[in-house]
PDB file of C-alpha atoms in Angstrom:
ATOM      1  CA  THR D 262      19.077 -16.178 -11.178  1.00  0.00           C
ATOM      2  CA  GLU D 263      16.420 -18.809 -10.740  1.00  0.00           C
ATOM      3  CA  ASP D 264      15.255 -17.474  -7.460  1.00  0.00           C
ATOM      4  CA  LYS D 265      14.624 -13.983  -8.958  1.00  0.00           C
ATOM      5  CA  GLN D 266      12.869 -15.424 -11.890  1.00  0.00           C
ATOM      6  CA  PHE D 267      10.619 -17.573  -9.766  1.00  0.00           C
ATOM      7  CA  ALA D 268       9.811 -14.699  -7.377  1.00  0.00           C
ATOM      8  CA  LYS D 269       8.914 -12.392 -10.432  1.00  0.00           C
ATOM      9  CA  ILE D 270       6.602 -14.939 -11.783  1.00  0.00           C
ATOM     10  CA  TRP D 271       5.114 -15.726  -8.397  1.00  0.00           C
ATOM     11  CA  ILE D 272       4.459 -11.876  -7.712  1.00  0.00           C
ATOM     12  CA  VAL D 273       2.831 -11.053 -11.075  1.00  0.00           C
ATOM     13  CA  VAL D 274       0.636 -14.044 -10.953  1.00  0.00           C
ATOM     14  CA  TRP D 275      -0.926 -13.246  -7.393  1.00  0.00           C
ATOM     15  CA  ALA D 276      -0.765  -9.529  -7.909  1.00  0.00           C
ATOM     16  CA  GLY D 277      -2.459  -9.881 -11.292  1.00  0.00           C
ATOM     17  CA  LEU D 278      -5.159 -11.863  -9.765  1.00  0.00           C
ATOM     18  CA  CYS D 279      -5.612  -9.464  -7.162  1.00  0.00           C
ATOM     19  CA  LEU D 280      -5.708  -6.668  -9.599  1.00  0.00           C
ATOM     20  CA  VAL D 281      -8.414  -8.543 -11.663  1.00  0.00           C
ATOM     21  CA  THR D 282     -10.722  -9.464  -8.750  1.00  0.00           C
ATOM     22  CA  THR D 283     -10.464  -6.011  -7.057  1.00  0.00           C
ATOM     23  CA  LEU D 284     -11.135  -4.222 -10.380  1.00  0.00           C
ATOM     24  CA  PHE D 285     -14.148  -6.384 -11.008  1.00  0.00           C
ATOM     25  CA  SER D 286     -15.482  -5.617  -7.583  1.00  0.00           C
ATOM     26  CA  LEU D 287     -14.899  -1.910  -8.185  1.00  0.00           C
ATOM     27  CA  ILE D 288     -16.825  -1.855 -11.335  1.00  0.00           C
ATOM     28  CA  THR D 289     -19.507  -3.873  -9.887  1.00  0.00           C
ATOM     29  CA  PHE D 290     -20.037  -1.284  -7.197  1.00  0.00           C
ATOM     30  CA  LEU D 291     -19.897   1.602  -9.770  1.00  0.00           C
ATOM     31  CA  LEU D 292     -22.848   0.032 -11.603  1.00  0.00           C
ATOM     32  CA  ASP D 293     -25.134   0.390  -8.669  1.00  0.00           C
ATOM     33  CA  MET D 294     -23.608   2.479  -5.783  1.00  0.00           C
ATOM     34  CA  SER D 295     -26.820   2.593  -3.899  1.00  0.00           C
ATOM     35  CA  VAL D 296     -26.431  -1.193  -2.992  1.00  0.00           C
ATOM     36  CA  LEU D 297     -24.104  -0.686  -0.137  1.00  0.00           C
ATOM     37  CA  GLN D 298     -24.166   1.758   2.847  1.00  0.00           C
ATOM     38  CA  TYR D 299     -21.898   2.730   5.503  1.00  0.00           C
ATOM     39  CA  PRO D 300     -20.210   0.986   7.059  1.00  0.00           C
ATOM     40  CA  ASP D 301     -20.153  -1.825   4.553  1.00  0.00           C
ATOM     41  CA  LYS D 302     -19.216   0.832   1.954  1.00  0.00           C
ATOM     42  CA  CYS D 303     -15.873   0.981   3.724  1.00  0.00           C
ATOM     43  CA  PHE D 304     -15.019  -2.142   2.109  1.00  0.00           C
ATOM     44  CA  ILE D 305     -15.091  -0.761  -1.328  1.00  0.00           C
ATOM     45  CA  PHE D 306     -12.458   1.657  -0.404  1.00  0.00           C
ATOM     46  CA  LEU D 307     -10.480  -1.019   1.216  1.00  0.00           C
ATOM     47  CA  ASN D 308     -11.004  -2.833  -2.160  1.00  0.00           C
ATOM     48  CA  LEU D 309      -9.462   0.244  -3.828  1.00  0.00           C
ATOM     49  CA  THR D 310      -6.454   0.196  -1.747  1.00  0.00           C
ATOM     50  CA  TYR D 311      -5.673  -3.422  -2.761  1.00  0.00           C
ATOM     51  CA  LEU D 312      -6.322  -2.602  -6.390  1.00  0.00           C
ATOM     52  CA  LEU D 313      -3.471   0.238  -6.038  1.00  0.00           C
ATOM     53  CA  MET D 314      -1.271  -2.268  -4.197  1.00  0.00           C
ATOM     54  CA  SER D 315      -1.467  -4.842  -6.739  1.00  0.00           C
ATOM     55  CA  ALA D 316      -0.956  -2.331  -9.577  1.00  0.00           C
ATOM     56  CA  GLY D 317       2.304  -1.163  -7.888  1.00  0.00           C
ATOM     57  CA  TRP D 318       3.582  -4.788  -7.699  1.00  0.00           C
ATOM     58  CA  VAL D 319       2.417  -5.742 -11.261  1.00  0.00           C
ATOM     59  CA  LEU D 320       4.104  -2.491 -12.539  1.00  0.00           C
ATOM     60  CA  SER D 321       7.323  -3.335 -10.589  1.00  0.00           C
ATOM     61  CA  THR D 322       7.699  -6.841 -11.646  1.00  0.00           C
ATOM     62  CA  VAL D 323       6.615  -6.265 -15.382  1.00  0.00           C
ATOM     63  CA  LEU D 324       9.214  -3.640 -15.739  1.00  0.00           C
ATOM     64  CA  SER D 325      11.959  -5.687 -14.135  1.00  0.00           C
ATOM     65  CA  MET D 326      10.946  -8.592 -16.403  1.00  0.00           C
ATOM     66  CA  THR D 327      11.492  -6.322 -19.533  1.00  0.00           C
ATOM     67  CA  GLY D 328      15.028  -5.474 -18.292  1.00  0.00           C
ATOM     68  CA  GLN D 329      14.468  -2.243 -16.461  1.00  0.00           C
ATOM     69  CA  SER D 330      16.054  -2.034 -12.963  1.00  0.00           C
ATOM     70  CA  VAL D 331      13.259  -0.528 -10.902  1.00  0.00           C
ATOM     71  CA  GLY D 332      14.991  -0.795  -7.682  1.00  0.00           C
ATOM     72  CA  CYS D 333      18.373   0.188  -9.011  1.00  0.00           C
ATOM     73  CA  MET D 334      20.143   3.413  -9.910  1.00  0.00           C
ATOM     74  CA  THR D 335      23.185   4.152 -12.227  1.00  0.00           C
ATOM     75  CA  LEU D 336      25.857   6.424 -10.955  1.00  0.00           C
ATOM     76  CA  THR D 337      28.244   7.981 -13.292  1.00  0.00           C
ATOM     77  CA  THR D 338      32.078   8.009 -12.182  1.00  0.00           C
ATOM     78  CA  ALA D 339      34.285  10.859 -12.318  1.00  0.00           C
ATOM     79  CA  SER D 340      36.580   9.573 -14.962  1.00  0.00           C
ATOM     80  CA  PRO D 341      35.091   9.097 -18.404  1.00  0.00           C
ATOM     81  CA  HIS D 342      37.061   5.803 -18.827  1.00  0.00           C
ATOM     82  CA  GLN D 343      35.324   4.174 -16.165  1.00  0.00           C
ATOM     83  CA  ALA D 344      31.965   2.415 -16.685  1.00  0.00           C
ATOM     84  CA  PRO D 345      28.800   3.735 -14.709  1.00  0.00           C
ATOM     85  CA  VAL D 346      28.114   2.057 -11.555  1.00  0.00           C
ATOM     86  CA  THR D 347      24.620   0.313 -10.830  1.00  0.00           C
ATOM     87  CA  LEU D 348      23.598  -0.132  -7.229  1.00  0.00           C
ATOM     88  CA  LEU D 349      20.458  -0.663  -5.271  1.00  0.00           C
ATOM     89  CA  VAL D 350      18.418   2.445  -4.225  1.00  0.00           C
ATOM     90  CA  LYS D 351      19.386   3.063  -0.631  1.00  0.00           C
ATOM     91  CA  GLN D 352      18.111   5.480   2.011  1.00  0.00           C
ATOM     92  CA  GLY D 353      19.395   8.974   1.519  1.00  0.00           C
ATOM     93  CA  LEU D 354      19.854   8.708  -2.144  1.00  0.00           C
ATOM     94  CA  SER D 355      17.276  10.152  -4.786  1.00  0.00           C
ATOM     95  CA  PRO D 356      15.481   7.142  -6.328  1.00  0.00           C
ATOM     96  CA  THR D 357      14.740   6.956 -10.046  1.00  0.00           C
ATOM     97  CA  PRO D 358      11.318   8.181 -11.380  1.00  0.00           C
ATOM     98  CA  THR D 359      10.228   4.583 -12.020  1.00  0.00           C
ATOM     99  CA  CYS D 360      11.138   3.660  -8.531  1.00  0.00           C
ATOM    100  CA  THR D 361       9.392   6.748  -7.024  1.00  0.00           C
ATOM    101  CA  LEU D 362       6.081   5.703  -9.041  1.00  0.00           C
ATOM    102  CA  VAL D 363       6.257   2.140  -7.861  1.00  0.00           C
ATOM    103  CA  PHE D 364       6.736   3.303  -4.173  1.00  0.00           C
ATOM    104  CA  ILE D 365       3.859   5.688  -4.340  1.00  0.00           C
ATOM    105  CA  PHE D 366       1.511   2.912  -5.558  1.00  0.00           C
ATOM    106  CA  THR D 367       2.751   0.316  -3.105  1.00  0.00           C
ATOM    107  CA  TYR D 368       3.441   2.334   0.102  1.00  0.00           C
ATOM    108  CA  PHE D 369       0.406   4.552  -0.034  1.00  0.00           C
ATOM    109  CA  SER D 370      -1.847   1.455  -0.609  1.00  0.00           C
ATOM    110  CA  ILE D 371      -0.307  -0.499   2.091  1.00  0.00           C
ATOM    111  CA  ILE D 372      -0.838   2.247   4.758  1.00  0.00           C
ATOM    112  CA  SER D 373      -4.103   3.029   3.356  1.00  0.00           C
ATOM    113  CA  SER D 374      -5.343  -0.547   3.695  1.00  0.00           C
ATOM    114  CA  SER D 375      -4.304  -0.654   7.278  1.00  0.00           C
ATOM    115  CA  VAL D 376      -6.087   2.410   8.091  1.00  0.00           C
ATOM    116  CA  TRP D 377      -9.309   1.464   6.292  1.00  0.00           C
ATOM    117  CA  TRP D 378      -8.962  -1.972   8.170  1.00  0.00           C
ATOM    118  CA  ALA D 379      -8.958   0.206  11.397  1.00  0.00           C
ATOM    119  CA  ILE D 380     -12.084   2.181  10.116  1.00  0.00           C
ATOM    120  CA  VAL D 381     -14.324  -0.813   9.424  1.00  0.00           C
ATOM    121  CA  PRO D 382     -14.467  -2.215  12.981  1.00  0.00           C
ATOM    122  CA  THR D 383     -14.517   1.322  14.461  1.00  0.00           C
ATOM    123  CA  THR D 384     -17.801   2.091  12.474  1.00  0.00           C
ATOM    124  CA  TRP D 385     -19.210  -1.249  13.410  1.00  0.00           C
ATOM    125  CA  ALA D 386     -18.594  -0.683  17.174  1.00  0.00           C
ATOM    126  CA  ILE D 387     -20.001   2.958  16.981  1.00  0.00           C
ATOM    127  CA  MET D 388     -23.079   1.661  15.380  1.00  0.00           C
ATOM    128  CA  VAL D 389     -23.487  -1.131  18.030  1.00  0.00           C
ATOM    129  CA  CYS D 390     -22.596   1.010  20.994  1.00  0.00           C
ATOM    130  CA  CYS D 391     -24.240   4.159  20.098  1.00  0.00           C
ATOM    131  CA  SER D 392     -27.186   2.473  18.195  1.00  0.00           C
ATOM    132  CA  LEU D 393     -26.542   4.914  15.038  1.00  0.00           C
ATOM    133  CA  SER D 394     -28.177   4.354  11.764  1.00  0.00           C
ATOM    134  CA  PRO D 395     -26.004   4.014   8.305  1.00  0.00           C
ATOM    135  CA  ASP D 396     -27.218   7.372   7.570  1.00  0.00           C
ATOM    136  CA  ASN D 397     -25.628   8.894  10.670  1.00  0.00           C
ATOM    137  CA  ILE D 398     -22.333   7.147   9.736  1.00  0.00           C
ATOM    138  CA  SER D 399     -22.638   8.532   6.227  1.00  0.00           C
ATOM    139  CA  THR D 400     -22.927  12.077   7.302  1.00  0.00           C
ATOM    140  CA  ARG D 401     -19.324  11.502   8.954  1.00  0.00           C
ATOM    141  CA  SER D 402     -17.947   9.992   5.811  1.00  0.00           C
ATOM    142  CA  PRO D 403     -15.625  12.996   5.146  1.00  0.00           C
ATOM    143  CA  LEU D 404     -13.968  12.231   8.486  1.00  0.00           C
ATOM    144  CA  LEU D 405     -13.428   8.545   7.513  1.00  0.00           C
ATOM    145  CA  HIS D 406     -11.861   9.536   4.107  1.00  0.00           C
ATOM    146  CA  SER D 407      -9.720  12.207   5.583  1.00  0.00           C
ATOM    147  CA  LEU D 408      -8.243   9.359   7.745  1.00  0.00           C
ATOM    148  CA  GLY D 409      -8.306   6.626   5.180  1.00  0.00           C
ATOM    149  CA  TRP D 410      -6.493   8.807   2.555  1.00  0.00           C
ATOM    150  CA  GLY D 411      -4.840  11.536   4.568  1.00  0.00           C
ATOM    151  CA  ILE D 412      -2.703   9.713   6.906  1.00  0.00           C
ATOM    152  CA  PRO D 413      -1.070   7.546   4.211  1.00  0.00           C
ATOM    153  CA  GLY D 414      -0.628  10.622   2.056  1.00  0.00           C
ATOM    154  CA  VAL D 415       1.250  12.297   4.948  1.00  0.00           C
ATOM    155  CA  LEU D 416       3.496   9.395   5.456  1.00  0.00           C
ATOM    156  CA  THR D 417       4.041   8.918   1.754  1.00  0.00           C
ATOM    157  CA  VAL D 418       5.199  12.606   1.489  1.00  0.00           C
ATOM    158  CA  ILE D 419       7.472  12.316   4.558  1.00  0.00           C
ATOM    159  CA  CYS D 420       9.117   9.109   3.013  1.00  0.00           C
ATOM    160  CA  LEU D 421       9.780  11.136  -0.236  1.00  0.00           C
ATOM    161  CA  LEU D 422      11.236  14.214   1.550  1.00  0.00           C
ATOM    162  CA  LEU D 423      13.500  12.227   3.820  1.00  0.00           C
ATOM    163  CA  HIS D 424      14.446   9.796   1.112  1.00  0.00           C
ATOM    164  CA  TYR D 425      13.474   6.694   2.832  1.00  0.00           C
ATOM    165  CA  ILE D 426      12.847   4.713  -0.382  1.00  0.00           C
ATOM    166  CA  GLU D 427      14.990   1.659  -0.748  1.00  0.00           C
ATOM    167  CA  GLY D 428      15.082  -1.137  -3.656  1.00  0.00           C
ATOM    168  CA  ASP D 429      14.897  -4.861  -2.991  1.00  0.00           C
ATOM    169  CA  GLU D 430      17.209  -6.908  -4.917  1.00  0.00           C
ATOM    170  CA  LEU D 431      14.990  -9.959  -5.156  1.00  0.00           C
ATOM    171  CA  THR D 432      11.591  -8.572  -5.806  1.00  0.00           C
ATOM    172  CA  SER D 433      12.601  -5.132  -7.418  1.00  0.00           C
ATOM    173  CA  ILE D 434      10.015  -3.389  -5.284  1.00  0.00           C
ATOM    174  CA  CYS D 435      10.700   0.152  -3.890  1.00  0.00           C
ATOM    175  CA  LEU D 436       9.514   0.536  -0.250  1.00  0.00           C
ATOM    176  CA  PRO D 437      10.984   2.197   3.035  1.00  0.00           C
ATOM    177  CA  GLY D 438      13.218  -0.183   4.977  1.00  0.00           C
ATOM    178  CA  GLN D 439      14.113  -2.778   2.522  1.00  0.00           C
ATOM    179  CA  GLN D 440      17.689  -2.420   3.738  1.00  0.00           C
ATOM    180  CA  THR D 441      17.352  -0.278   6.966  1.00  0.00           C
ATOM    181  CA  GLU D 442      15.534  -2.247   9.869  1.00  0.00           C
ATOM    182  CA  ASP D 443      14.927   1.018  11.803  1.00  0.00           C
ATOM    183  CA  THR D 444      13.067   2.654   8.826  1.00  0.00           C
ATOM    184  CA  LEU D 445      11.081  -0.585   8.150  1.00  0.00           C
ATOM    185  CA  LEU D 446      10.044  -0.678  11.885  1.00  0.00           C
ATOM    186  CA  HIS D 447       9.023   3.045  12.174  1.00  0.00           C
ATOM    187  CA  MET D 448       7.444   3.542   8.734  1.00  0.00           C
ATOM    188  CA  VAL D 449       5.673   0.177   8.144  1.00  0.00           C
ATOM    189  CA  ARG D 450       5.754  -2.376  10.933  1.00  0.00           C
ATOM    190  CA  ILE D 451       4.562  -0.173  13.860  1.00  0.00           C
ATOM    191  CA  ASN D 452       1.691   1.129  11.909  1.00  0.00           C
ATOM    192  CA  GLN D 453       0.596  -2.305  10.911  1.00  0.00           C
ATOM    193  CA  MET D 454       0.980  -3.670  14.421  1.00  0.00           C
ATOM    194  CA  THR D 455      -0.769  -0.835  15.798  1.00  0.00           C
ATOM    195  CA  VAL D 456      -3.887  -1.435  13.435  1.00  0.00           C
ATOM    196  CA  SER D 457      -3.897  -4.995  14.037  1.00  0.00           C
ATOM    197  CA  HIS D 458      -4.152  -4.650  17.834  1.00  0.00           C
ATOM    198  CA  TYR D 459      -6.700  -1.946  17.386  1.00  0.00           C
ATOM    199  CA  CYS D 460      -8.852  -3.930  15.214  1.00  0.00           C
ATOM    200  CA  ILE D 461      -8.902  -6.950  17.761  1.00  0.00           C
ATOM    201  CA  LEU D 462      -9.795  -4.408  20.599  1.00  0.00           C
ATOM    202  CA  THR D 463     -12.786  -2.832  18.568  1.00  0.00           C
ATOM    203  CA  ASN D 464     -14.083  -6.141  17.526  1.00  0.00           C
ATOM    204  CA  ASN D 465     -14.139  -7.338  21.007  1.00  0.00           C
ATOM    205  CA  ILE D 466     -16.020  -4.225  21.906  1.00  0.00           C
ATOM    206  CA  ALA D 467     -18.589  -4.539  19.232  1.00  0.00           C
ATOM    207  CA  ALA D 468     -19.121  -7.965  20.021  1.00  0.00           C
TER     208      ALA D 468
END
């Protein structure tokens, strides 16, 4: 339909722009990694999450535009005379490999970006309140990375094990809660709302 075609073009354009700009920023940093110190260096990892996120959206849209049903799966019927049935990936069903790949890119990066957004004001608040230098923050960078990449990794594995992945008919994206509101609330929205309120609180403390 026209709505689906417009949505695909809209997504691939904006996701493509995001992919190019974040890739440019990452390459610029890699050419001279000494130019940034913590906590400013956290923005590079935040940039990386948006690079992965845009890659997932571009991959999903491009595959769907080439005729592949990313968010759909084909089920064979018991009778050999009946045609296979195509339906959206739903919670409790095993997604296709393509849907799983798109899910890993997008969901991991969505949660990771939220966590890194929380890490940025936290490091600022610690530097202001405790009068720490960037070198002191740098020595604690393994903790920051364990939070920034570990929490999203755990939630991604949980969604895979519990078959929370669902397909969206309009965008062909594979994410938790595309058809189940409870899963969307617990696996996506609560995380984002918690981070948003936390960022506001820490910014007020740092100010």
